[in-house]
Tab-separated table of C-alpha atoms in Angstrom:
chain	number	residue	atom	x	y	z
H	27	MET	CA	2.470	-40.239	-58.971
H	28	TYR	CA	2.421	-40.221	-55.417
H	29	PRO	CA	4.957	-43.232	-54.136
H	30	LYS	CA	5.009	-41.533	-50.808
H	31	LEU	CA	2.025	-40.469	-48.953
H	32	ILE	CA	3.255	-38.867	-45.730
H	33	GLU	CA	6.760	-37.975	-44.510
H	34	ILE	CA	7.134	-37.182	-40.663
H	35	GLY	CA	10.574	-36.815	-39.987
H	36	PRO	CA	12.540	-39.944	-40.655
H	37	VAL	CA	9.246	-42.011	-40.935
H	38	THR	CA	7.671	-42.417	-44.416
H	39	LEU	CA	4.465	-43.895	-45.243
H	40	TYR	CA	4.529	-45.248	-48.708
H	41	SER	CA	1.575	-45.545	-51.040
H	42	TYR	CA	2.154	-48.950	-51.829
H	43	GLY	CA	2.473	-50.149	-48.488
H	44	MET	CA	-0.712	-48.624	-47.388
H	45	CYS	CA	-2.894	-49.995	-50.342
H	46	ILE	CA	-1.211	-53.564	-49.626
H	47	ALA	CA	-2.285	-53.029	-45.570
H	48	LEU	CA	-5.652	-52.021	-46.919
H	49	GLY	CA	-6.034	-55.327	-49.066
H	50	ALA	CA	-4.711	-57.197	-46.421
H	51	ILE	CA	-7.109	-56.299	-43.999
H	52	MET	CA	-10.156	-56.585	-46.311
H	53	GLY	CA	-8.681	-60.184	-47.082
H	54	PHE	CA	-8.074	-61.208	-43.755
H	55	LEU	CA	-11.756	-60.182	-42.834
H	56	TYR	CA	-13.089	-62.372	-45.584
H	57	MET	CA	-10.663	-65.242	-44.647
H	58	ALA	CA	-11.635	-65.092	-40.969
H	59	ARG	CA	-15.363	-65.006	-41.755
H	60	GLN	CA	-15.328	-67.811	-44.707
H	61	GLY	CA	-13.236	-69.888	-42.839
H	62	HIS	CA	-15.485	-69.954	-39.564
H	63	LYS	CA	-18.530	-70.222	-41.732
H	64	GLN	CA	-17.274	-73.352	-43.561
H	65	PHE	CA	-15.110	-75.042	-41.703
H	66	GLY	CA	-15.525	-73.576	-38.064
H	67	THR	CA	-12.135	-72.274	-38.076
H	68	SER	CA	-11.592	-69.746	-35.093
H	69	PHE	CA	-10.751	-66.157	-35.205
H	70	ASP	CA	-7.276	-66.943	-33.404
H	71	ARG	CA	-6.519	-69.738	-35.820
H	72	SER	CA	-7.168	-67.303	-38.633
H	73	ASN	CA	-5.030	-64.522	-37.277
H	74	SER	CA	-2.044	-66.912	-36.834
H	75	LEU	CA	-2.440	-67.904	-40.733
H	76	PHE	CA	-2.718	-64.303	-41.612
H	77	LEU	CA	0.669	-63.623	-39.551
H	78	TRP	CA	2.243	-66.460	-41.319
H	79	LEU	CA	1.188	-65.161	-44.651
H	80	VAL	CA	2.498	-61.667	-43.959
H	81	LEU	CA	5.607	-62.826	-43.075
H	82	SER	CA	6.114	-65.365	-45.580
H	83	GLY	CA	4.650	-62.664	-48.554
H	84	VAL	CA	7.217	-60.245	-47.274
H	85	VAL	CA	10.194	-62.313	-46.903
H	86	GLY	CA	9.315	-63.848	-50.612
H	87	GLY	CA	8.468	-60.850	-52.430
H	88	LYS	CA	11.798	-59.138	-51.086
H	89	VAL	CA	14.094	-61.930	-51.871
H	90	PHE	CA	12.598	-62.002	-55.442
H	91	LEU	CA	12.923	-58.038	-55.642
H	92	PHE	CA	16.499	-58.319	-54.864
H	93	PHE	CA	17.531	-61.109	-57.394
H	94	GLU	CA	15.789	-58.680	-60.246
H	95	ASN	CA	18.484	-56.417	-59.605
H	96	PRO	CA	21.251	-57.504	-57.155
H	97	SER	CA	23.586	-54.833	-57.950
H	98	HIS	CA	21.013	-52.029	-57.280
H	99	TYR	CA	20.134	-53.389	-53.811
H	100	LEU	CA	23.862	-54.335	-52.820
H	101	ASN	CA	24.862	-50.887	-53.224
H	102	GLY	CA	21.612	-49.484	-51.356
H	103	PRO	CA	20.692	-52.045	-49.047
H	104	ALA	CA	18.110	-50.051	-47.112
H	105	GLU	CA	16.113	-49.521	-50.258
H	106	LEU	CA	15.102	-53.144	-50.033
H	107	PHE	CA	13.972	-52.973	-46.744
H	108	SER	CA	11.710	-49.979	-47.401
H	109	GLY	CA	7.810	-50.258	-47.916
H	110	SER	CA	7.887	-49.533	-51.744
H	111	GLY	CA	8.628	-52.871	-53.469
H	112	PHE	CA	7.884	-56.488	-53.738
H	113	VAL	CA	7.488	-59.202	-56.337
H	114	PHE	CA	4.296	-60.848	-56.341
H	115	PHE	CA	5.234	-64.371	-57.616
H	116	GLY	CA	8.136	-64.399	-55.071
H	117	SER	CA	5.177	-63.809	-52.423
H	118	LEU	CA	2.927	-66.358	-53.856
H	119	LEU	CA	5.916	-69.239	-54.217
H	120	LEU	CA	6.467	-68.583	-50.343
H	121	CYS	CA	3.005	-68.180	-49.135
H	122	ILE	CA	1.473	-71.544	-51.096
H	123	PRO	CA	3.659	-73.992	-48.868
H	124	THR	CA	3.118	-71.990	-45.876
H	125	MET	CA	-0.338	-72.423	-46.237
H	126	LEU	CA	-0.427	-75.878	-47.176
H	127	LEU	CA	1.727	-76.321	-44.010
H	128	PHE	CA	-0.558	-74.500	-41.784
H	129	PHE	CA	-3.902	-76.307	-43.244
H	130	ARG	CA	-2.161	-79.960	-42.765
H	131	HIS	CA	-1.009	-78.844	-39.228
H	132	TYR	CA	-4.198	-78.152	-37.943
H	133	HIS	CA	-6.241	-80.564	-40.056
H	134	ILE	CA	-8.076	-77.680	-42.368
H	135	PRO	CA	-9.487	-79.219	-45.450
H	136	VAL	CA	-6.822	-77.847	-47.766
H	137	ARG	CA	-8.573	-77.838	-51.189
H	138	GLY	CA	-11.646	-75.890	-49.573
H	139	MET	CA	-9.420	-73.439	-47.831
H	140	LEU	CA	-7.504	-72.960	-50.876
H	141	ASP	CA	-10.806	-71.697	-52.436
H	142	ILE	CA	-11.087	-69.112	-49.982
H	143	MET	CA	-7.482	-68.047	-50.252
H	144	ALA	CA	-7.586	-67.699	-53.790
H	145	ILE	CA	-10.312	-64.927	-53.010
H	146	VAL	CA	-8.169	-63.414	-50.486
H	147	THR	CA	-5.206	-63.238	-52.942
H	148	LEU	CA	-7.306	-61.622	-55.518
H	149	ILE	CA	-8.326	-58.800	-52.911
H	150	VAL	CA	-4.795	-58.005	-51.501
H	151	HIS	CA	-3.048	-58.145	-55.108
H	152	GLY	CA	-5.714	-56.001	-56.813
H	153	PHE	CA	-5.391	-53.370	-53.724
H	154	GLY	CA	-1.320	-53.962	-54.288
H	155	ARG	CA	-1.663	-53.348	-58.057
H	156	VAL	CA	-3.248	-49.738	-57.118
H	157	GLY	CA	-0.164	-49.446	-54.851
H	158	CYS	CA	2.082	-50.084	-58.046
H	159	PHE	CA	0.422	-47.508	-59.942
H	160	LEU	CA	0.708	-44.603	-57.274
H	161	ALA	CA	4.482	-45.640	-56.814
H	162	GLY	CA	5.038	-45.553	-60.476
H	163	CYS	CA	6.683	-49.304	-60.396
H	164	CYS	CA	5.387	-52.071	-62.739
H	165	TYR	CA	4.969	-49.598	-65.478
H	166	GLY	CA	4.316	-50.096	-69.245
H	167	ILE	CA	5.514	-49.499	-72.552
H	168	PRO	CA	5.384	-45.918	-74.262
H	169	THR	CA	2.225	-45.312	-75.888
H	170	ASP	CA	0.198	-42.771	-78.046
H	171	SER	CA	-2.882	-44.002	-76.962
H	172	ILE	CA	-5.229	-41.950	-74.724
H	173	LEU	CA	-4.847	-44.838	-72.194
H	174	GLY	CA	-1.504	-43.366	-71.642
H	175	VAL	CA	-0.315	-41.786	-68.438
H	176	THR	CA	2.670	-39.563	-67.722
H	177	PHE	CA	4.938	-40.066	-64.824
H	178	THR	CA	6.976	-36.981	-63.614
H	179	SER	CA	7.769	-37.309	-60.172
H	180	GLU	CA	11.643	-37.954	-59.839
H	181	SER	CA	10.595	-40.227	-56.707
H	182	CYS	CA	8.453	-42.757	-58.671
H	183	GLN	CA	10.076	-45.569	-60.335
H	184	ALA	CA	8.451	-45.152	-63.927
H	185	ARG	CA	11.080	-44.409	-66.737
H	186	PRO	CA	11.192	-42.433	-68.840
H	187	LEU	CA	9.705	-39.304	-67.224
H	188	GLY	CA	7.359	-37.159	-69.199
H	189	VAL	CA	6.510	-39.982	-71.845
H	190	PRO	CA	3.015	-41.166	-71.892
H	191	LEU	CA	3.051	-45.089	-70.669
H	192	HIS	CA	0.917	-48.009	-70.807
H	193	PRO	CA	-0.750	-47.810	-67.037
H	194	THR	CA	-0.521	-51.699	-66.787
H	195	GLN	CA	-0.782	-51.525	-62.913
H	196	LEU	CA	-4.277	-50.374	-63.692
H	197	TYR	CA	-4.783	-52.663	-66.566
H	198	GLU	CA	-4.040	-55.696	-64.293
H	199	ALA	CA	-5.737	-54.275	-60.960
H	200	SER	CA	-9.080	-54.058	-63.237
H	201	PHE	CA	-8.509	-57.652	-64.523
H	202	LEU	CA	-8.064	-58.758	-60.670
H	203	PHE	CA	-10.966	-57.057	-59.492
H	204	VAL	CA	-13.365	-58.527	-62.169
H	205	LEU	CA	-11.778	-62.023	-61.834
H	206	LEU	CA	-12.452	-61.435	-58.362
H	207	GLY	CA	-16.234	-60.623	-58.856
H	208	ILE	CA	-16.674	-63.748	-61.113
H	209	LEU	CA	-15.100	-66.347	-58.630
H	210	TRP	CA	-16.875	-64.418	-55.775
H	211	PHE	CA	-20.207	-65.288	-57.975
H	212	PHE	CA	-19.428	-68.805	-58.599
H	213	SER	CA	-17.825	-69.506	-55.115
H	214	PRO	CA	-21.242	-70.940	-53.641
H	215	ILE	CA	-22.181	-72.812	-56.673
H	216	LYS	CA	-18.700	-74.490	-57.307
H	217	LYS	CA	-18.569	-78.435	-58.215
H	218	PHE	CA	-15.950	-79.387	-56.226
H	219	ASP	CA	-13.436	-78.196	-53.653
H	220	GLY	CA	-10.380	-76.706	-55.024
H	221	GLN	CA	-12.111	-75.314	-58.159
H	222	ILE	CA	-11.976	-71.659	-57.051
H	223	PHE	CA	-8.129	-71.904	-56.735
H	224	LEU	CA	-7.506	-74.047	-59.883
H	225	LEU	CA	-9.706	-71.215	-62.048
H	226	TYR	CA	-7.842	-68.520	-60.246
H	227	LEU	CA	-4.478	-70.128	-61.290
H	228	MET	CA	-5.501	-70.524	-64.828
H	229	SER	CA	-7.115	-67.284	-65.159
H	230	TYR	CA	-4.603	-65.193	-63.751
H	231	ALA	CA	-1.968	-66.980	-65.625
H	232	ALA	CA	-3.474	-66.210	-68.972
H	233	GLY	CA	-4.321	-62.795	-68.085
H	234	ARG	CA	-0.643	-62.201	-67.211
H	235	SER	CA	0.832	-63.604	-70.075
H	236	VAL	CA	-1.344	-60.652	-72.032
H	237	LEU	CA	-0.430	-58.044	-69.730
H	238	GLU	CA	3.242	-58.803	-70.016
H	239	ILE	CA	2.868	-57.792	-73.788
H	240	PHE	CA	2.612	-54.034	-72.621
H	241	GLN	CA	4.799	-54.180	-69.543
H	242	ILE	CA	8.411	-53.285	-69.075
H	243	GLY	CA	8.722	-51.794	-65.584
């Protein structure tokens, strides 16, 4: 689709990175507001947590991206450091211990704050999947259905070009935003701290297992 939004000389603005940035800003605003409202967390503390999570997410996402195709990135290491790709599970696996250590260090209620972070994760991840669609990564298997999307740009990652593929990126984005709405609605009436986070983990695992049937990229 449109993996690169703007190119000015050596500077390239990737659509994936832009979507992640938009999601991160919205997620941060939600986190800062709810953290202050529920636990009295200061803006500076929320900002520190946000920066640590960005760093953890980038490192984890890039490390897992490298191990998905080591030979490819060893031949072109510069591509690994572009804004065009991450692996969500890599980001999540490093962000979770980072959050836990941060909460423990600053004596922030862990389970209650994890409920907030579940919503934040859905916001960022949902926007990220829209970015995946624009970049052409995380694409689906060929299909004859009316839902099929044909990628034609050589700069996108989807293959094969010119063949209708399941837009699994949009399937997942839709699932994430629906789940976001449901958990957002239930957050004020949850039965115990940590419930929203547990519902997020179970729901995403179930949804992801279904999406994997249609995804190859």
